[in-house]
PDB file of C-alpha atoms and ligand atoms in Angstrom:
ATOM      1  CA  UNK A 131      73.162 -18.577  68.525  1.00  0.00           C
ATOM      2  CA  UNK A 132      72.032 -18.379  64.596  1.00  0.00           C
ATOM      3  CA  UNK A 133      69.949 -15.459  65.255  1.00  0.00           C
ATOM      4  CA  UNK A 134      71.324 -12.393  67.097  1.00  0.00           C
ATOM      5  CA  UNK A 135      69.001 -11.421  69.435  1.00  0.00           C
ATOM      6  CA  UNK A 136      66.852  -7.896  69.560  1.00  0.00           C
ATOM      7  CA  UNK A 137      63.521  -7.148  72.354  1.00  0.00           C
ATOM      8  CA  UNK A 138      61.444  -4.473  73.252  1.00  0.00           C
ATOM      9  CA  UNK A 139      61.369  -3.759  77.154  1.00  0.00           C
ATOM     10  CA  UNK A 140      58.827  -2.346  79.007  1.00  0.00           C
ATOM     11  CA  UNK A 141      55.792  -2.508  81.610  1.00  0.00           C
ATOM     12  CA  UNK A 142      53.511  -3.489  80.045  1.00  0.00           C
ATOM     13  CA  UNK A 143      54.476  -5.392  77.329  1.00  0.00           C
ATOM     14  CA  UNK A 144      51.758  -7.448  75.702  1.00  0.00           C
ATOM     15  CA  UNK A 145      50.559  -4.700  73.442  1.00  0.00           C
ATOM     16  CA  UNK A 146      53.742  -4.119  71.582  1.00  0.00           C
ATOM     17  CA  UNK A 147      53.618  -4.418  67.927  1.00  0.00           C
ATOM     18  CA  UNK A 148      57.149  -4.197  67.498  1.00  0.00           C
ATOM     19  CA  UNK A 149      57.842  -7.664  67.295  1.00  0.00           C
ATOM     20  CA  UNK A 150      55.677  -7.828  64.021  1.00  0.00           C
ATOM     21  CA  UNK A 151      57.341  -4.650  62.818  1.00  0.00           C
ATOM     22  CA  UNK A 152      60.588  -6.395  62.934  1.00  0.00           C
ATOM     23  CA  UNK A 153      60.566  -9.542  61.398  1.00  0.00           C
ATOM     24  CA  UNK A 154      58.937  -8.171  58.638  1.00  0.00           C
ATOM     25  CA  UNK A 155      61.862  -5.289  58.427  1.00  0.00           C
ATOM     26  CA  UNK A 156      64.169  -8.630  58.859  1.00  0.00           C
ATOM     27  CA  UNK A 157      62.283 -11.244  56.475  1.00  0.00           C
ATOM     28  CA  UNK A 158      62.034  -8.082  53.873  1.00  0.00           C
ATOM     29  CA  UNK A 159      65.965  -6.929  53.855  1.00  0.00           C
ATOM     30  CA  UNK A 160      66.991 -10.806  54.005  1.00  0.00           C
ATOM     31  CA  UNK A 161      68.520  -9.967  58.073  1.00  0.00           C
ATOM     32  CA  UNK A 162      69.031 -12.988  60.556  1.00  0.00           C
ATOM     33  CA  UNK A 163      67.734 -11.584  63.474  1.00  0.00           C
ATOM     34  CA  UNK A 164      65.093 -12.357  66.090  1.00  0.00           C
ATOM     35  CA  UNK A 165      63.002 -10.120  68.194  1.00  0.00           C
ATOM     36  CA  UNK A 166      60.904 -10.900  71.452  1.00  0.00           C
ATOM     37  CA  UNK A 167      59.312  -8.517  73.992  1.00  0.00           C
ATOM     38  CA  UNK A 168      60.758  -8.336  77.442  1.00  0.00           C
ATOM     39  CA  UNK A 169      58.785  -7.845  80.544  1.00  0.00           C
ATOM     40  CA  UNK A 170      60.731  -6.290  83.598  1.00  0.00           C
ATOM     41  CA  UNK A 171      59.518  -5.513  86.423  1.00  0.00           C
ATOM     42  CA  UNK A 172      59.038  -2.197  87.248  1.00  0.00           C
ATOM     43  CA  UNK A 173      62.053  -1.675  90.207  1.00  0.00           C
ATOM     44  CA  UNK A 174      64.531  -4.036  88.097  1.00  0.00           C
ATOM     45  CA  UNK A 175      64.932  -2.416  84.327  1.00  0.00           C
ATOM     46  CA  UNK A 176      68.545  -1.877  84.781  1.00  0.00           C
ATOM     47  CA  UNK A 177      69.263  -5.830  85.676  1.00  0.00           C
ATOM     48  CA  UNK A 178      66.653  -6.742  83.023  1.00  0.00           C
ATOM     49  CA  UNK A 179      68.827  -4.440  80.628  1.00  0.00           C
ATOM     50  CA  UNK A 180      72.118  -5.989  82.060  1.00  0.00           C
ATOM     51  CA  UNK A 181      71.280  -9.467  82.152  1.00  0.00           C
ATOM     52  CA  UNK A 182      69.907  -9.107  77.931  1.00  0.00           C
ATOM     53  CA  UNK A 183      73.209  -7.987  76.851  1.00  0.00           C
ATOM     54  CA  UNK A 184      75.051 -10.454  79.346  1.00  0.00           C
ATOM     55  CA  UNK A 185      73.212 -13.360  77.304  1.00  0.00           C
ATOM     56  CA  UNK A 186      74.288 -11.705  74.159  1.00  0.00           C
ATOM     57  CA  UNK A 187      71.950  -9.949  72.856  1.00  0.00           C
ATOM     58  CA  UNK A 188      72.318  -6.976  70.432  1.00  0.00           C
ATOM     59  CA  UNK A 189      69.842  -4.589  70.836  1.00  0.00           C
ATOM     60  CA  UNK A 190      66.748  -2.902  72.555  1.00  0.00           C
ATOM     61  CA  UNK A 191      64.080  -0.863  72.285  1.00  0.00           C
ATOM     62  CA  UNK A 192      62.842   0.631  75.569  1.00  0.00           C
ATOM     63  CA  UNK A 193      59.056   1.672  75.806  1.00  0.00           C
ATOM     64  CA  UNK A 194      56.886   3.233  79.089  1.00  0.00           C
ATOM     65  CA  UNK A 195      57.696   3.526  81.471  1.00  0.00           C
ATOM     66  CA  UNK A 196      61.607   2.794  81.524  1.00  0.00           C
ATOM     67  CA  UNK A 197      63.304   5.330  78.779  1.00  0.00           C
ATOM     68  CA  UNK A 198      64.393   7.875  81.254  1.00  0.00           C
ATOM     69  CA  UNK A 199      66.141   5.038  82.676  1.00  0.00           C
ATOM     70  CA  UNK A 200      67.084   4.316  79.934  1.00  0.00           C
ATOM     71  CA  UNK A 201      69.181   7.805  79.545  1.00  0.00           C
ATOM     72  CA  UNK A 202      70.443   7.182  82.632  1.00  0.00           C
ATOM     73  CA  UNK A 203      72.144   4.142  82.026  1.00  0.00           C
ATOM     74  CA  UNK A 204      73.675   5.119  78.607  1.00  0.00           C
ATOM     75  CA  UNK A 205      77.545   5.787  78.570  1.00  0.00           C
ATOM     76  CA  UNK A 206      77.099   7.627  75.257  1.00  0.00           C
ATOM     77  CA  UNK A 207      74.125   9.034  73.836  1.00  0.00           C
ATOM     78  CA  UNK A 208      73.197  10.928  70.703  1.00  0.00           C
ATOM     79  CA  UNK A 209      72.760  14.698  70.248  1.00  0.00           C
ATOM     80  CA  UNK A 210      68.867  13.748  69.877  1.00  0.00           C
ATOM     81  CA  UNK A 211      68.420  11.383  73.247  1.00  0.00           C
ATOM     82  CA  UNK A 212      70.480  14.323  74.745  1.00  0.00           C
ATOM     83  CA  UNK A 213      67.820  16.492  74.160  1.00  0.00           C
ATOM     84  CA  UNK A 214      65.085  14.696  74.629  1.00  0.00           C
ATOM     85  CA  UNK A 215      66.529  12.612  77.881  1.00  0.00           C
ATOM     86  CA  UNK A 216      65.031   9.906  77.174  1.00  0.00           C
ATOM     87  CA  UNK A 217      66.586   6.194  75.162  1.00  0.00           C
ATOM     88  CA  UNK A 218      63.962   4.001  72.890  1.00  0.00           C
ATOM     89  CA  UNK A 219      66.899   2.506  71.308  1.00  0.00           C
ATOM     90  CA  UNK A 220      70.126   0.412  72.858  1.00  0.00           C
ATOM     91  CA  UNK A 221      73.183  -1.158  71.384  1.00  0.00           C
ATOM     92  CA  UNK A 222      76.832  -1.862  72.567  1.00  0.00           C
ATOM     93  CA  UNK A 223      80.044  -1.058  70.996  1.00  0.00           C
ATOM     94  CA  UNK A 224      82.737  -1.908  72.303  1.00  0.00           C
ATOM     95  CA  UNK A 225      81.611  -2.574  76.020  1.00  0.00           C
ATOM     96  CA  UNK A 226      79.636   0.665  75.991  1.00  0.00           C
ATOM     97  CA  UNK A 227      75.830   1.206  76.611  1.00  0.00           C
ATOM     98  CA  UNK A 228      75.237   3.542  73.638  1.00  0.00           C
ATOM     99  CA  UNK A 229      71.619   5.420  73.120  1.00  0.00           C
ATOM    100  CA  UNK A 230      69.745   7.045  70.346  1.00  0.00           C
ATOM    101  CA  UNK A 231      65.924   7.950  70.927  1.00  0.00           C
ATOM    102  CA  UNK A 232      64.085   7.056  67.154  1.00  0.00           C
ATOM    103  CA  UNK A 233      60.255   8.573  68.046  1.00  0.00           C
ATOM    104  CA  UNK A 234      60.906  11.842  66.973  1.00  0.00           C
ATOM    105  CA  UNK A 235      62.615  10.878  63.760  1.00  0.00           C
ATOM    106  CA  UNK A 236      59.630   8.481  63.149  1.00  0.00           C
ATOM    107  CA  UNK A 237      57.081  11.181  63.362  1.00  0.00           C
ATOM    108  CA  UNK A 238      58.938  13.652  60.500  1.00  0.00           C
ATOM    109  CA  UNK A 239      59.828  10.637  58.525  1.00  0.00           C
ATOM    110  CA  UNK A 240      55.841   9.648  59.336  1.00  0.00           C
ATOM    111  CA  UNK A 241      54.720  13.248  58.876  1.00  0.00           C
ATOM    112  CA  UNK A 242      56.641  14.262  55.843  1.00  0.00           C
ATOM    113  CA  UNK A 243      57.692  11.409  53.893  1.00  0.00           C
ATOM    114  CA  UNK A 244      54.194   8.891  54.307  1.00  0.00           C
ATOM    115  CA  UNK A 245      51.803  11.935  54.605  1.00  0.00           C
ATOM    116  CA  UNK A 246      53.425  14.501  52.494  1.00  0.00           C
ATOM    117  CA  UNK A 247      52.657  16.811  54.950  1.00  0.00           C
ATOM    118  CA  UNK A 248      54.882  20.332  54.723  1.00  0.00           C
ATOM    119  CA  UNK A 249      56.541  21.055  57.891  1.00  0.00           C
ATOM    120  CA  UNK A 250      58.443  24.342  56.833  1.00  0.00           C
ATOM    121  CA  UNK A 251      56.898  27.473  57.373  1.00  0.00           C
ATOM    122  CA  UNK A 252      53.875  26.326  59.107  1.00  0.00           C
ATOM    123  CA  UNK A 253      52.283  26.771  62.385  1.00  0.00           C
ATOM    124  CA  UNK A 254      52.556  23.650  64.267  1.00  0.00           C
ATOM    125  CA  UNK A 255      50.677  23.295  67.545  1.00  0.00           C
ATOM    126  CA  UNK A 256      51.943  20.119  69.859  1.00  0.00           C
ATOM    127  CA  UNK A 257      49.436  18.995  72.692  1.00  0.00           C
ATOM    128  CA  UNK A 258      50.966  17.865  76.611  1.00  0.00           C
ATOM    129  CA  UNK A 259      54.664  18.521  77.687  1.00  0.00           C
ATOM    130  CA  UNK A 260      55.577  14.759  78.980  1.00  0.00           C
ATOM    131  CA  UNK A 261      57.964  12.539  77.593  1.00  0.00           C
ATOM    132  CA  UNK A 262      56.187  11.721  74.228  1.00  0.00           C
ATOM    133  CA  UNK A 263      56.268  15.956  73.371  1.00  0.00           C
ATOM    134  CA  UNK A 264      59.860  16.229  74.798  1.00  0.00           C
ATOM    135  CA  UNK A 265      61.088  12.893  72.674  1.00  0.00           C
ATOM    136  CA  UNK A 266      59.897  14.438  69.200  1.00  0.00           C
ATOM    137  CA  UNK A 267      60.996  18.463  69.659  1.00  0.00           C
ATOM    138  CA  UNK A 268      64.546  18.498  68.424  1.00  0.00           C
ATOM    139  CA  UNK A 269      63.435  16.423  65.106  1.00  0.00           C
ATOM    140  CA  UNK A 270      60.147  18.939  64.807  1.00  0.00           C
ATOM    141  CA  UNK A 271      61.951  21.860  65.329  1.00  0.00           C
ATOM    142  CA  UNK A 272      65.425  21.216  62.990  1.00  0.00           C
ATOM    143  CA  UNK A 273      62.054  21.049  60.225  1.00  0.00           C
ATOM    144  CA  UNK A 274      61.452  24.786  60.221  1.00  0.00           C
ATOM    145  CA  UNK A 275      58.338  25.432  61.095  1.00  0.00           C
ATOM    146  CA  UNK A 276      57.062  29.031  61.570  1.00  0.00           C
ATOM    147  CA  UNK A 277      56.224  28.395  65.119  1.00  0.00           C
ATOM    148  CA  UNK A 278      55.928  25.765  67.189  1.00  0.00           C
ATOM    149  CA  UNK A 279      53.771  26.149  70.418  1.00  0.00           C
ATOM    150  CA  UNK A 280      53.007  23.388  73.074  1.00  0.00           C
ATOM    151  CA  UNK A 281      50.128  23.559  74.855  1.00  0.00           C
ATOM    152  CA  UNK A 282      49.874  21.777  78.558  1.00  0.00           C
ATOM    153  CA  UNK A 283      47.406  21.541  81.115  1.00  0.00           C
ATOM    154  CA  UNK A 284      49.918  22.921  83.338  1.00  0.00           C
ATOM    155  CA  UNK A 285      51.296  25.813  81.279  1.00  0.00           C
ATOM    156  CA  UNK A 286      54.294  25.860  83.330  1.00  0.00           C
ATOM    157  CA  UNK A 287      55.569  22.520  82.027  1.00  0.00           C
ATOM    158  CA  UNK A 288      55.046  23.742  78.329  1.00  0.00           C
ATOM    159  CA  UNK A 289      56.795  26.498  79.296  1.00  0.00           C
ATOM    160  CA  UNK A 290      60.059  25.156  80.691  1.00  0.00           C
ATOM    161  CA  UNK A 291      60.155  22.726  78.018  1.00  0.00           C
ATOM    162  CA  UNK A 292      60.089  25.385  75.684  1.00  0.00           C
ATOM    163  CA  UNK A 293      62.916  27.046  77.330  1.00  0.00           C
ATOM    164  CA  UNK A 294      65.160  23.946  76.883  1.00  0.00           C
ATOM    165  CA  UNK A 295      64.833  24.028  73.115  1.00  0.00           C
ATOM    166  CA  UNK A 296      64.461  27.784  72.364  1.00  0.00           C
ATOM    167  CA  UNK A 297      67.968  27.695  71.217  1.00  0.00           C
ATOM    168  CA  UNK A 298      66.405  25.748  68.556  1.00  0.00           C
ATOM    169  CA  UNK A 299      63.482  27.858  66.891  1.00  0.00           C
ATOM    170  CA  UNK A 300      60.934  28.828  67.665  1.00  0.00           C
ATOM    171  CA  UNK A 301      58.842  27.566  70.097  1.00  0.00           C
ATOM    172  CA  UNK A 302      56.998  28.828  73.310  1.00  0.00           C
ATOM    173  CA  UNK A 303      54.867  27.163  75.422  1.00  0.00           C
ATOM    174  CA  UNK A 304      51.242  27.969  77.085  1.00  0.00           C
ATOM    175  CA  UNK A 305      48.373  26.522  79.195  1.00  0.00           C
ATOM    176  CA  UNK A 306      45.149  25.068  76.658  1.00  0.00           C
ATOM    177  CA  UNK A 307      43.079  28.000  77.583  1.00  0.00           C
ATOM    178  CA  UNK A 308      45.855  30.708  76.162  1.00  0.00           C
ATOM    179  CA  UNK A 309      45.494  28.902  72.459  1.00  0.00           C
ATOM    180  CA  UNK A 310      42.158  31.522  72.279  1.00  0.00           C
ATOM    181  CA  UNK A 311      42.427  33.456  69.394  1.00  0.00           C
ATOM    182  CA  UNK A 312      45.022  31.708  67.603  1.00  0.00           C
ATOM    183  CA  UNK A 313      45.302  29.149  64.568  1.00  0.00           C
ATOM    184  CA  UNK A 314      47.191  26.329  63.282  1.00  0.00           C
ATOM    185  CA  UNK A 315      48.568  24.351  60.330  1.00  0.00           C
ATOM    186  CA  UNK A 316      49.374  21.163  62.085  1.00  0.00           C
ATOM    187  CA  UNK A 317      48.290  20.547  65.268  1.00  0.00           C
ATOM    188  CA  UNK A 318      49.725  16.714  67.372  1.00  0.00           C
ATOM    189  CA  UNK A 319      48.463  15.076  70.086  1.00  0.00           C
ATOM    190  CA  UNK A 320      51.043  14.383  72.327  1.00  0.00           C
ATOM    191  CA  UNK A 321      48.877  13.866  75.573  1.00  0.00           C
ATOM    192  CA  UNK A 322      48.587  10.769  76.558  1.00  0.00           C
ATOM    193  CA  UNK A 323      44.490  11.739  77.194  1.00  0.00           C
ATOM    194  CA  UNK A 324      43.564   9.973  74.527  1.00  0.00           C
ATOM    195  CA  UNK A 325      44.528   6.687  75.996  1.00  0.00           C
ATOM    196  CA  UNK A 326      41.691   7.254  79.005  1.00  0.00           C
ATOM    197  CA  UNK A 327      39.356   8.624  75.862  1.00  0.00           C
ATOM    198  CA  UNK A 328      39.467  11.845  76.563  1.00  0.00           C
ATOM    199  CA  UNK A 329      40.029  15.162  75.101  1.00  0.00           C
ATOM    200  CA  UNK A 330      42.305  17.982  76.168  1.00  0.00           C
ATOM    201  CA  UNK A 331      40.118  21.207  76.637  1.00  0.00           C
ATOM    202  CA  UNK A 332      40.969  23.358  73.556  1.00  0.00           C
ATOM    203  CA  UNK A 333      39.536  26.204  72.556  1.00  0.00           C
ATOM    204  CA  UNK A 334      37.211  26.133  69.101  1.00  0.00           C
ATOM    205  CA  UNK A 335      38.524  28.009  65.723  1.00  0.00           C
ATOM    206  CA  UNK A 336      42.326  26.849  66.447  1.00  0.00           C
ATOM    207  CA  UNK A 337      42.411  24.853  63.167  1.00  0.00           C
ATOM    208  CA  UNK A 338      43.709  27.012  60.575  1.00  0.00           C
ATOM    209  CA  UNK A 339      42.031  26.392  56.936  1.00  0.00           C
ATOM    210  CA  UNK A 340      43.097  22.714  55.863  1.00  0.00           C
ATOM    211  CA  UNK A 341      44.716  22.076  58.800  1.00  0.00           C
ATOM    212  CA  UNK A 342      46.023  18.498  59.580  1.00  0.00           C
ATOM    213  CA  UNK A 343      45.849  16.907  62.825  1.00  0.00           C
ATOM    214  CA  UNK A 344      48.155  14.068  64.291  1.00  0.00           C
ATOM    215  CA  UNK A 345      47.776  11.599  67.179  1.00  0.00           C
ATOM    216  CA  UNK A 346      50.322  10.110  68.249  1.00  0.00           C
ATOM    217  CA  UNK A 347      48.148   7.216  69.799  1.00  0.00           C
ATOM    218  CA  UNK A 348      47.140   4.754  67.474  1.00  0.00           C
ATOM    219  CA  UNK A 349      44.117   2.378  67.992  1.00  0.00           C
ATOM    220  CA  UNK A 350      42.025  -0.258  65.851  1.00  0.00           C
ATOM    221  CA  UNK A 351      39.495   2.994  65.825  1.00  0.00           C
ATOM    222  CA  UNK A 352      39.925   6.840  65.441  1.00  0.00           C
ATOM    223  CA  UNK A 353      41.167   8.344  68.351  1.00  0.00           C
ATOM    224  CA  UNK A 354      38.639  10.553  70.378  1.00  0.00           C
ATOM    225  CA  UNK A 355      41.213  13.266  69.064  1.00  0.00           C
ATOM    226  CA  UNK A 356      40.619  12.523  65.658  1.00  0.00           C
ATOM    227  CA  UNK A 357      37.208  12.687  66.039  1.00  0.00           C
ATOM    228  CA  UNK A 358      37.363  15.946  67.595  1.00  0.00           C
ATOM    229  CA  UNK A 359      39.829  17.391  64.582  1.00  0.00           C
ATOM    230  CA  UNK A 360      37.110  15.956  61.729  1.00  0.00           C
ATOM    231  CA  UNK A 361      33.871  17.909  63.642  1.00  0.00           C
ATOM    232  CA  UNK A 362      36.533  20.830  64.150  1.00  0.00           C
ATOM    233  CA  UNK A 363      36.648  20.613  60.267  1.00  0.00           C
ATOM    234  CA  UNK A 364      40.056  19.321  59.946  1.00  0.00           C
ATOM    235  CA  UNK A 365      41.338  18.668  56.213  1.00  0.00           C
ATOM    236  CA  UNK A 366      42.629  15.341  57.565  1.00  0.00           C
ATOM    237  CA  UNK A 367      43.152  13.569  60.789  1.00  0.00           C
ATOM    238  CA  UNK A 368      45.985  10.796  61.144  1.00  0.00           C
ATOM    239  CA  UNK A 369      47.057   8.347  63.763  1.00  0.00           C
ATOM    240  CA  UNK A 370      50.136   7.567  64.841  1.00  0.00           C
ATOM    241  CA  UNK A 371      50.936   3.690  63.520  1.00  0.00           C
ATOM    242  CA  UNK A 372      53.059   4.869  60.665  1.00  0.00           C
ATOM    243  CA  UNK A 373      55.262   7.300  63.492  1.00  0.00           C
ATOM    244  CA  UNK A 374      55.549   3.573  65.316  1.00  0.00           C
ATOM    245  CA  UNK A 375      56.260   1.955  62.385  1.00  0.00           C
ATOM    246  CA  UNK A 376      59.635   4.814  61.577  1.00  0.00           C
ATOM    247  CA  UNK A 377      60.772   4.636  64.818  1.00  0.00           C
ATOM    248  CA  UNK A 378      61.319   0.591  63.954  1.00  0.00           C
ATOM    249  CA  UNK A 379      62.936   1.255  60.842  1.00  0.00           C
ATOM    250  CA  UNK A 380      64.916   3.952  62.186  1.00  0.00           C
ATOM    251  CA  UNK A 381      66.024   1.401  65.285  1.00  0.00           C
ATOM    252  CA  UNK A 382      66.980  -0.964  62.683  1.00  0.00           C
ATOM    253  CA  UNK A 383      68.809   1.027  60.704  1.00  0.00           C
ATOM    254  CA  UNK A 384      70.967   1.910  63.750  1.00  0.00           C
ATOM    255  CA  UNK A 385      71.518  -1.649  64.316  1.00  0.00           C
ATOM    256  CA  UNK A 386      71.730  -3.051  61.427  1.00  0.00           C
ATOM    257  CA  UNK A 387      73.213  -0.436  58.625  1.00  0.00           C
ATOM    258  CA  UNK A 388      70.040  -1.505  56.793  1.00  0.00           C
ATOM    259  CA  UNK A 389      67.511   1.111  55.417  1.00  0.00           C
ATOM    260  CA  UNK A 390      63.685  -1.295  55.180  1.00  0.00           C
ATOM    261  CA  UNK A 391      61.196  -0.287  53.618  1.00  0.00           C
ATOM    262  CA  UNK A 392      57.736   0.684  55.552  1.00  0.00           C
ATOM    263  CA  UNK A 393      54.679   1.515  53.684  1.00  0.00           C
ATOM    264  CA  UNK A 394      53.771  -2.403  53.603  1.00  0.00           C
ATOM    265  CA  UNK A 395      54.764  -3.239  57.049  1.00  0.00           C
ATOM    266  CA  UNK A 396      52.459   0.013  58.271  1.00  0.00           C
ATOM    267  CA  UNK A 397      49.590  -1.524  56.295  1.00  0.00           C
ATOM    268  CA  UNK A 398      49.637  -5.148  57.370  1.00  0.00           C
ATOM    269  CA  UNK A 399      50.059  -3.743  61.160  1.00  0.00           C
ATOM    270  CA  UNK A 400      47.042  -2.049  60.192  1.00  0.00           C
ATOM    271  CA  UNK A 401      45.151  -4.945  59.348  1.00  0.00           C
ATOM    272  CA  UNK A 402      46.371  -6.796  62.556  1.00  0.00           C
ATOM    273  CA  UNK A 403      44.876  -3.975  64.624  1.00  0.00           C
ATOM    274  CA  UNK A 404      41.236  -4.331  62.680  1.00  0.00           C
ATOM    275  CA  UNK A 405      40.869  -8.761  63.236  1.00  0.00           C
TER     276      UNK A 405
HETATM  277  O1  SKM B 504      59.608   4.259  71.169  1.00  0.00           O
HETATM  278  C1  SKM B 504      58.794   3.158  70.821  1.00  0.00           C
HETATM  279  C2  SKM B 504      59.487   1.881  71.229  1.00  0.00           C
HETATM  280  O2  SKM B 504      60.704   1.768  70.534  1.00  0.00           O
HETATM  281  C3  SKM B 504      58.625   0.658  70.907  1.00  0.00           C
HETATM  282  C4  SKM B 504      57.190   0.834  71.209  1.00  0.00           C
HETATM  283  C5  SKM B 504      56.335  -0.354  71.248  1.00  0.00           C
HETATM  284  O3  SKM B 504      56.849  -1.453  71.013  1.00  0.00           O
HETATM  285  O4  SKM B 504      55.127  -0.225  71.511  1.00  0.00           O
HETATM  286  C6  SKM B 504      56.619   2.087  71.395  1.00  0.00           C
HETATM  287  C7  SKM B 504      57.430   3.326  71.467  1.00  0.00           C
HETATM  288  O5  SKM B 504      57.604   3.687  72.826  1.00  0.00           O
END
């Protein structure tokens, strides 16, 4: 075929914007590729996997609920999909399944280089222990913050997850109600809560004085999260489209040796979400 061939997989599927993300990354850097969503069903990802690359096709992202398969399947896998056990991005070099796992690049890139937010030296609070928190802590914590804390419903979770990167930095993990008394620079939403509307039960007064508060859920609205962080008196309150929109880019790069730009492709996704 003319176009070598790229897809998203995952359960759902509909919802995906990356489709739009990439042709615009291809149509802006002048790359012949195409890029479709993939549906499989939830027992078969590995033969949905299989069968793409069988046909020729070059690469993959992998969204919910199939990255920890995802790992699984991988012959070789970076340091960062190591650590976070868990593949959003597939490729094959010669005859091998490799991995990489973009999301937690895509937030610092997101983070520091769209928002200009300092990482270094600052308090940063992350919210649930699941896949989304475990994806992004290697990237988070090679930024230097102060501290890094995760806060679970289960503290437990936090608190084994924490172990697993304490080699790290620093970072600890607690249950909500143990955040009492104590204040943040940055604090990230990594619960998937928001997605149901609701918040996770946090304590008042854990913003620290212009604190900045990220969601990692993005939405044609404010999160209930970001509502939360503006009546908590938060100095500003971000969604997580541009983090989706890195992620891409960094996907891309990996595939295609081809660094696109992004502040125009997170705007017109933007608009897509409002009509
Ligand atoms: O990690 C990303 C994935 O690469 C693509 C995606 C999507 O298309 O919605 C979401 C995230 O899981």
């Amino acid at each position: 075929p003319l176009l070598e061939r790229y897809a998203v997989v995952g359960n759902p599927i509909g919802h995906s914007k990356s489709p739009r993300i990439h042709s615009q990354f291809a149509q802006q850097t002048g790359q012949l590729l195409s890029y479709e969503t993939l549906l499989a069903p939830l027992d078969s990802f590995a033969e949905a996997m299989q069968f793409f690359f069988a046909q020729g096709g070059k690469g993959l992202n992998v969204t919910l609920p199939f990255k920890e398969q995802a790992f699984a399947l991988c012959h070789r896998l970076s340091e960062g999909a190591r650590r976070a056990g868990a593949v959003n991005t597939l490729w094959q070099q010669e005859g091998e399944l490799w991995g990489d796992n973009t999301d937690g690049v895509g937030l610092v890139r997101d983070l520091s280089h769209n928002l200009g937010w300092q990482l270094d030296n600052q308090r940063i609070l992350l919210l649930g222990a699941g896949g989304a928190v475990r994806g992004v802590l290697m990237p988070l914590l090679a930024s230097q913050p102060a501290t890094l804390v995760i806060a679970n419903r289960t503290a437990s979770k936090a608190q084994a997850l924490a172990a697993d990167f304490d080699d790290m930095g620093p970072v600890v993990g607690c249950g909500f109600a143990d955040l009492e008394g104590h204040c943040f620079d940055i604090v990230i939403n990594g619960t998937s809560a928001s997605l149901q509307g609701e918040l996770p039960p946090l304590p008042a007064g854990i913003l620290a004085q212009g604190a900045r508060v990220y969601d990692m859920m993005y939405g044609a609205e404010p999160t209930v999260f970001m509502r939360w962080a503006q009546a908590q008196g938060a100095a500003q309150a971000q969604d997580g489209l541009g983090m989706l929109v890195e992620q891409a880019a960094q996907s891309f790069f990996i595939w295609r040796g081809v660094r696109p730009q992004t502040a125009k492709v997170i705007s017109s996704i933007r608009e897509s979400l409002l009509t």
